[in-house]
Amino acid sequence: MAVQQIKDRIFSVGSRDWDRRLFDELIPLPDGTSYNSYLIRGSEKTALIDTVDPPKTKELISNLKKLNITKIDYLVSNHAEQDHSGSIPDLLEIYPEARVIANEKCRLFLMDLMEIPETRFQTVSDGDVLSLGDKNLKFIFTPWVHWPETMCTFLPEDKILFSCDFFGSHLATSDLFVRNPAKVIEDAKRYYAEIMMPFRGVVKKNIEKIEALDFEMIAPSHGPVYSDSKIILDAYRNWVSDKVENQVVIAYVSMHGSTEKMMFYLMERIMEKGISVKFFNLIKTDLGQLAMSLVDSATLILGTPTVLTGPHPAAVYAATLVNVLKPKLKFATVVGSYGWGGRTLEMIQNSLSNLKAEFLDPVLIKGYPKAADYGLLDKLVDTIATKHQETI
Ligand code: FEO
């Protein structure tokens, strides 16, 4: 990736991963990602904020060479996860004077994950300031966005907040700054849904904490830089709020068409009530899209047939994912078809135990849906419509 200048003596020197399609062997990345690393040259000292994923280390080193960087004083590690800390060991060899700036929790993670010797660290506390001469770095602890050690680095002279994963987007683009806000916010929402949503309460507190700082730009370590931080702050404020949309997520798997028949019926009836529907066949969908739809939907209907006496494994996988993402759903239920019986309802309810949602009467029917079964589905739709009217 080319070196790009953000402001006077502040450069983006990281790497784009254009064709990466999966993160943590779990999270789909339809638009790739980037690992942003920022070089700041003060009048006296030079700092690098975050590094890149290990396979991209050569690119980072090459970028530093392009800027003729012969000395780095501080390697600031906002977050220990390897996509940001992956180059620290190599850089410590190339720049023997460099010290790793990290909080105590991050230091322990880095020693464990990256085998960085204790002697190379300088630990910082919340609110500490490190002088680079005419530029200063202030460290603001923002725990659980999304690991316990995460922090932001604030550069007051240039009004930039380096936020690492916080406010990031999985998006590889040649744009240094956000040029297409709708696209970036969509990718940031995907990122929020998959990484930050389980920590919604603490994310909210951390937003309030950083709002006390006088910054204009947010430079995350994934995706482009927000020259106008308002667009991402407003989006985050909305996502972490308790407000839900008049929207139902229908996520289902069907083996022989019975469950699918009910799902399509529900979709049409719910739409007739003026309620938005997000519709996912779990065998075909990108689970990131499902996660995004859960950020602000009011209700989840999980559709599954009974197979081998329990829910279909695809529905179990989806339920497990929903459970760990902890969306702010208000209502949830299960709909499906069985041949002779089983423990589908109990198993799905157990899988969704983290949800604070009210569990609506499930509709589990025998075989292909018949007139009486459609009556149960109609009743469910009426209940959803009434609950939404009362709640939203
Ligand atoms: Fe981008 Fe939590 O690492």
CSV table of C-alpha atoms in Angstrom, one decimal, residues 24-330:
chain,number,residue,atom,x,y,z
A,24,ASP,CA,-11.0,-15.3,12.5
A,25,GLU,CA,-12.1,-18.1,10.1
A,26,LEU,CA,-15.5,-17.0,11.0
A,27,ILE,CA,-16.4,-13.4,9.8
A,28,PRO,CA,-17.1,-12.9,6.1
A,29,LEU,CA,-15.2,-9.9,4.6
A,30,PRO,CA,-17.0,-9.2,1.2
A,31,ASP,CA,-14.9,-6.0,0.8
A,32,GLY,CA,-11.6,-7.2,2.2
A,33,THR,CA,-10.0,-5.2,5.0
A,34,SER,CA,-7.1,-3.0,5.9
A,35,TYR,CA,-4.6,-3.0,8.8
A,36,ASN,CA,-3.8,0.7,9.3
A,37,SER,CA,-0.6,1.8,10.9
A,38,TYR,CA,0.1,5.4,11.5
A,39,LEU,CA,3.5,7.1,11.7
A,40,ILE,CA,3.7,10.4,13.6
A,41,ARG,CA,6.9,12.4,13.5
A,42,GLY,CA,7.2,14.9,16.4
A,43,SER,CA,9.9,17.5,16.6
A,44,GLU,CA,11.9,15.2,18.9
A,45,LYS,CA,10.5,11.7,18.8
A,46,THR,CA,8.8,9.4,16.3
A,47,ALA,CA,5.9,7.0,17.1
A,48,LEU,CA,4.1,4.3,15.2
A,49,ILE,CA,0.6,3.6,16.2
A,50,ASP,CA,-0.4,0.0,15.7
A,51,THR,CA,1.1,-2.3,13.1
A,52,VAL,CA,-0.3,-4.9,10.7
A,53,ASP,CA,-1.2,-8.5,10.3
A,54,PRO,CA,1.9,-10.7,10.3
A,55,PRO,CA,1.8,-11.6,6.5
A,56,LYS,CA,1.8,-7.9,5.7
A,57,THR,CA,4.8,-7.0,7.8
A,58,LYS,CA,7.1,-6.6,4.8
A,59,GLU,CA,4.7,-4.0,3.3
A,60,LEU,CA,4.8,-2.0,6.5
A,61,ILE,CA,8.6,-2.1,6.6
A,62,SER,CA,8.8,-1.1,3.0
A,63,ASN,CA,6.5,1.9,3.7
A,64,LEU,CA,8.7,3.0,6.6
A,65,LYS,CA,11.7,2.8,4.3
A,66,LYS,CA,10.0,5.0,1.7
A,67,LEU,CA,9.8,7.7,4.4
A,68,ASN,CA,13.4,7.1,5.3
A,69,ILE,CA,12.5,6.2,8.9
A,70,THR,CA,15.8,5.2,10.5
A,71,LYS,CA,14.6,5.5,14.1
A,72,ILE,CA,11.3,4.8,15.8
A,73,ASP,CA,11.1,5.7,19.5
A,74,TYR,CA,7.7,4.4,20.3
A,75,LEU,CA,5.5,1.5,19.0
A,76,VAL,CA,2.1,2.3,20.4
A,77,SER,CA,-0.1,-0.8,20.7
A,78,ASN,CA,-3.7,0.2,21.2
A,79,HIS,CA,-4.8,-3.4,21.0
A,80,ALA,CA,-2.9,-6.7,21.3
A,81,GLU,CA,-4.8,-8.7,18.7
A,82,GLN,CA,-2.4,-10.0,16.0
A,83,ASP,CA,-3.8,-8.1,13.1
A,84,HIS,CA,-2.5,-4.9,14.8
A,85,SER,CA,0.4,-6.3,16.8
A,86,GLY,CA,1.7,-8.8,14.2
A,87,SER,CA,4.7,-6.7,13.1
A,88,ILE,CA,6.0,-5.6,16.5
A,89,PRO,CA,8.6,-8.3,16.9
A,90,ASP,CA,10.2,-7.6,13.5
A,91,LEU,CA,10.1,-3.8,14.1
A,92,LEU,CA,11.8,-4.2,17.5
A,93,GLU,CA,14.7,-5.9,15.7
A,94,ILE,CA,14.9,-3.2,13.0
A,95,TYR,CA,14.5,-0.4,15.4
A,96,PRO,CA,16.5,-1.4,18.5
A,97,GLU,CA,15.7,1.8,20.4
A,98,ALA,CA,12.0,1.4,20.1
A,99,ARG,CA,9.9,0.8,23.2
A,100,VAL,CA,6.4,-0.7,23.0
A,101,ILE,CA,3.9,1.6,24.6
A,102,ALA,CA,1.0,-0.4,26.0
A,103,ASN,CA,-1.2,-0.6,29.1
A,104,GLU,CA,-0.6,-3.3,31.6
A,105,LYS,CA,-3.2,-5.7,30.3
A,106,CYS,CA,-2.0,-5.2,26.7
A,107,ARG,CA,1.6,-5.8,27.8
A,108,LEU,CA,0.7,-9.1,29.3
A,109,PHE,CA,-1.2,-10.1,26.1
A,110,LEU,CA,1.7,-9.1,23.9
A,111,MET,CA,4.2,-11.0,26.0
A,112,ASP,CA,1.9,-14.0,25.7
A,113,LEU,CA,0.8,-13.8,22.1
A,114,MET,CA,3.8,-12.2,20.4
A,115,GLU,CA,6.6,-13.3,22.8
A,116,ILE,CA,7.8,-9.7,23.2
A,117,PRO,CA,10.3,-9.5,26.1
A,118,GLU,CA,9.2,-7.5,29.1
A,119,THR,CA,12.3,-5.2,28.9
A,120,ARG,CA,11.0,-3.7,25.6
A,121,PHE,CA,7.8,-2.2,27.2
A,122,GLN,CA,6.9,1.1,28.7
A,123,THR,CA,3.5,0.8,30.3
A,124,VAL,CA,1.0,3.6,30.4
A,125,SER,CA,-2.1,4.4,32.5
A,126,ASP,CA,-5.4,5.9,31.5
A,127,GLY,CA,-4.9,9.6,30.6
A,128,ASP,CA,-1.1,9.5,30.4
A,129,VAL,CA,0.6,11.8,27.9
A,130,LEU,CA,3.7,10.9,25.9
A,131,SER,CA,5.6,13.8,24.4
A,132,LEU,CA,7.0,13.6,20.9
A,133,GLY,CA,8.2,17.2,21.1
A,134,ASP,CA,5.7,19.4,19.4
A,135,LYS,CA,3.1,16.6,19.2
A,136,ASN,CA,1.7,14.7,22.2
A,137,LEU,CA,0.0,11.3,22.5
A,138,LYS,CA,-2.7,10.9,25.2
A,139,PHE,CA,-3.8,7.4,26.0
A,140,ILE,CA,-7.5,6.9,26.7
A,141,PHE,CA,-8.5,3.5,27.9
A,142,THR,CA,-11.6,2.1,26.2
A,143,PRO,CA,-11.9,-1.4,27.5
A,144,TRP,CA,-13.9,-4.1,25.8
A,145,VAL,CA,-14.0,-2.6,22.3
A,146,HIS,CA,-13.5,-5.4,21.9
A,147,TRP,CA,-10.9,-6.9,24.2
A,148,PRO,CA,-10.3,-6.0,27.8
A,149,GLU,CA,-7.1,-4.0,27.1
A,150,THR,CA,-8.3,-1.9,24.1
A,151,MET,CA,-7.4,1.8,24.2
A,152,CYS,CA,-7.4,4.8,21.9
A,153,THR,CA,-4.6,7.3,21.3
A,154,PHE,CA,-5.4,11.0,21.0
A,155,LEU,CA,-3.3,13.5,19.3
A,156,PRO,CA,-4.6,16.9,20.5
A,157,GLU,CA,-2.4,19.1,18.3
A,158,ASP,CA,-3.9,17.6,15.2
A,159,LYS,CA,-7.3,16.7,16.7
A,160,ILE,CA,-7.0,13.0,15.7
A,161,LEU,CA,-8.3,10.0,17.6
A,162,PHE,CA,-6.5,6.8,16.7
A,163,SER,CA,-9.2,4.3,17.7
A,164,CYS,CA,-7.9,0.9,16.5
A,165,ASP,CA,-10.9,-1.5,16.1
A,166,PHE,CA,-13.3,1.0,17.6
A,167,PHE,CA,-15.2,2.7,14.7
A,168,GLY,CA,-13.4,0.5,12.2
A,169,SER,CA,-14.7,-1.0,9.0
A,170,HIS,CA,-13.6,-4.1,7.1
A,171,LEU,CA,-13.1,-2.3,3.8
A,172,ALA,CA,-10.1,-2.3,1.5
A,173,THR,CA,-10.2,0.9,-0.5
A,174,SER,CA,-7.6,3.2,-2.1
A,175,ASP,CA,-9.3,6.1,-0.3
A,176,LEU,CA,-7.4,7.4,2.6
A,177,PHE,CA,-10.4,9.4,3.8
A,178,VAL,CA,-14.1,8.3,3.7
A,179,ARG,CA,-15.4,9.3,0.2
A,180,ASN,CA,-18.5,7.2,0.1
A,181,PRO,CA,-20.1,7.5,3.6
A,182,ALA,CA,-23.0,5.2,2.8
A,183,LYS,CA,-20.6,2.3,1.8
A,184,VAL,CA,-18.2,2.9,4.7
A,185,ILE,CA,-21.1,3.1,7.3
A,186,GLU,CA,-22.5,-0.2,5.9
A,187,ASP,CA,-19.1,-1.9,6.4
A,188,ALA,CA,-18.7,-0.3,9.8
A,189,LYS,CA,-22.1,-1.6,10.7
A,190,ARG,CA,-21.1,-5.1,9.6
A,191,TYR,CA,-17.9,-4.7,11.8
A,192,TYR,CA,-20.0,-3.4,14.7
A,193,ALA,CA,-22.4,-6.3,14.4
A,194,GLU,CA,-19.8,-9.0,14.4
A,195,ILE,CA,-17.3,-7.6,16.8
A,196,MET,CA,-18.7,-4.8,19.0
A,197,MET,CA,-22.4,-5.6,19.5
A,198,PRO,CA,-21.9,-8.1,22.3
A,199,PHE,CA,-20.4,-5.2,24.3
A,200,ARG,CA,-23.1,-2.7,23.5
A,201,GLY,CA,-23.4,-1.3,27.0
A,202,VAL,CA,-19.6,-0.7,27.4
A,203,VAL,CA,-19.3,0.6,23.9
A,204,LYS,CA,-21.9,3.2,24.8
A,205,LYS,CA,-19.9,4.2,27.9
A,206,ASN,CA,-16.7,4.4,25.9
A,207,ILE,CA,-18.4,6.7,23.3
A,208,GLU,CA,-19.4,9.0,26.1
A,209,LYS,CA,-15.8,8.9,27.4
A,210,ILE,CA,-14.1,9.8,24.1
A,211,GLU,CA,-16.7,12.5,23.4
A,212,ALA,CA,-15.0,14.6,26.1
A,213,LEU,CA,-12.0,14.9,23.8
A,214,ASP,CA,-11.7,17.6,21.2
A,215,PHE,CA,-11.1,15.6,18.0
A,216,GLU,CA,-12.2,16.1,14.5
A,217,MET,CA,-10.8,13.0,12.7
A,218,ILE,CA,-11.1,9.4,13.7
A,219,ALA,CA,-8.3,7.2,12.3
A,220,PRO,CA,-9.3,3.6,13.0
A,221,SER,CA,-7.0,0.6,12.3
A,222,HIS,CA,-9.4,-0.9,9.8
A,223,GLY,CA,-11.0,1.0,6.8
A,224,PRO,CA,-10.7,4.6,5.8
A,225,VAL,CA,-10.1,7.6,8.1
A,226,TYR,CA,-13.2,9.7,9.0
A,227,SER,CA,-12.2,13.3,8.4
A,228,ASP,CA,-15.6,14.2,9.7
A,229,SER,CA,-16.0,12.0,12.8
A,230,LYS,CA,-19.7,12.9,13.2
A,231,ILE,CA,-20.8,10.4,10.6
A,232,ILE,CA,-19.5,7.4,12.4
A,233,LEU,CA,-20.3,8.7,15.9
A,234,ASP,CA,-23.9,9.3,14.9
A,235,ALA,CA,-24.1,5.8,13.5
A,236,TYR,CA,-22.6,4.2,16.6
A,237,ARG,CA,-24.9,6.2,18.9
A,238,ASN,CA,-27.8,4.8,17.0
A,239,TRP,CA,-26.6,1.2,17.1
A,240,VAL,CA,-25.8,1.2,20.8
A,241,SER,CA,-29.1,2.9,21.7
A,242,ASP,CA,-32.0,0.9,23.1
A,243,LYS,CA,-34.1,2.0,20.0
A,244,VAL,CA,-35.2,-0.8,17.7
A,245,GLU,CA,-36.7,-0.6,14.2
A,246,ASN,CA,-40.1,-1.9,13.2
A,247,GLN,CA,-38.4,-4.8,11.6
A,248,VAL,CA,-38.5,-8.6,11.8
A,249,VAL,CA,-35.6,-10.9,11.0
A,250,ILE,CA,-36.7,-14.2,9.5
A,251,ALA,CA,-33.8,-16.7,9.4
A,252,TYR,CA,-34.5,-20.2,8.5
A,253,VAL,CA,-33.4,-23.6,7.1
A,254,SER,CA,-35.8,-26.0,5.4
A,255,MET,CA,-35.2,-29.6,4.3
A,256,HIS,CA,-38.3,-30.6,2.4
A,257,GLY,CA,-40.1,-27.2,2.1
A,258,SER,CA,-42.5,-27.3,5.0
A,259,THR,CA,-40.6,-24.8,7.1
A,260,GLU,CA,-39.9,-22.7,4.0
A,261,LYS,CA,-43.6,-22.6,3.1
A,262,MET,CA,-44.3,-21.2,6.6
A,263,MET,CA,-41.4,-18.7,6.4
A,264,PHE,CA,-42.7,-17.2,3.1
A,265,TYR,CA,-46.2,-17.1,4.5
A,266,LEU,CA,-44.9,-15.2,7.5
A,267,MET,CA,-42.9,-12.8,5.4
A,268,GLU,CA,-45.9,-11.8,3.3
A,269,ARG,CA,-48.3,-11.5,6.3
A,270,ILE,CA,-45.7,-9.4,8.3
A,271,MET,CA,-45.1,-7.1,5.3
A,272,GLU,CA,-48.9,-6.6,5.0
A,273,LYS,CA,-48.8,-5.2,8.5
A,274,GLY,CA,-46.4,-2.5,7.3
A,275,ILE,CA,-43.4,-4.1,9.1
A,276,SER,CA,-40.1,-4.5,7.4
A,277,VAL,CA,-38.7,-8.0,6.9
A,278,LYS,CA,-35.1,-9.2,6.6
A,279,PHE,CA,-35.2,-12.6,5.1
A,280,PHE,CA,-32.4,-15.2,5.3
A,281,ASN,CA,-32.1,-18.7,4.1
A,282,LEU,CA,-29.3,-19.9,6.4
A,283,ILE,CA,-27.9,-22.3,3.9
A,284,LYS,CA,-27.2,-19.5,1.4
A,285,THR,CA,-26.8,-16.3,3.4
A,286,ASP,CA,-23.7,-14.4,4.4
A,287,LEU,CA,-23.9,-14.6,8.2
A,288,GLY,CA,-22.5,-11.0,8.3
A,289,GLN,CA,-25.7,-9.8,6.7
A,290,LEU,CA,-27.7,-11.7,9.3
A,291,ALA,CA,-25.6,-10.1,12.1
A,292,MET,CA,-26.1,-6.6,10.6
A,293,SER,CA,-29.9,-7.1,10.4
A,294,LEU,CA,-29.8,-7.9,14.1
A,295,VAL,CA,-28.2,-4.6,15.1
A,296,ASP,CA,-31.6,-2.8,15.1
A,297,SER,CA,-34.4,-5.2,14.5
A,298,ALA,CA,-37.2,-5.7,17.0
A,299,THR,CA,-38.0,-9.4,16.4
A,300,LEU,CA,-36.3,-12.6,15.3
A,301,ILE,CA,-38.1,-15.6,13.9
A,302,LEU,CA,-35.9,-18.6,13.7
A,303,GLY,CA,-37.2,-21.3,11.4
A,304,THR,CA,-36.0,-24.9,11.6
A,305,PRO,CA,-37.2,-28.3,10.8
A,306,THR,CA,-36.6,-31.1,13.4
A,307,VAL,CA,-33.9,-33.4,12.2
A,308,LEU,CA,-32.4,-36.2,14.3
A,309,THR,CA,-34.7,-35.2,17.2
A,310,GLY,CA,-33.5,-31.6,17.4
A,311,PRO,CA,-33.1,-28.4,15.4
A,312,HIS,CA,-31.2,-28.5,12.1
A,313,PRO,CA,-27.5,-27.8,12.7
A,314,ALA,CA,-27.7,-24.7,10.5
A,315,ALA,CA,-30.3,-23.3,12.9
A,316,VAL,CA,-28.2,-24.3,15.9
A,317,TYR,CA,-25.2,-22.5,14.4
A,318,ALA,CA,-27.3,-19.4,13.8
A,319,ALA,CA,-28.8,-19.5,17.3
A,320,THR,CA,-25.3,-19.8,18.8
A,321,LEU,CA,-24.2,-16.8,16.8
A,322,VAL,CA,-27.2,-14.7,17.8
A,323,ASN,CA,-26.6,-15.7,21.4
A,324,VAL,CA,-23.0,-14.5,21.5
A,325,LEU,CA,-23.7,-11.3,19.5
A,326,LYS,CA,-26.4,-10.4,22.1
A,327,PRO,CA,-28.5,-8.1,19.8
A,328,LYS,CA,-31.0,-5.8,21.4
A,329,LEU,CA,-34.0,-7.8,20.1
A,330,LYS,CA,-37.2,-7.3,22.0
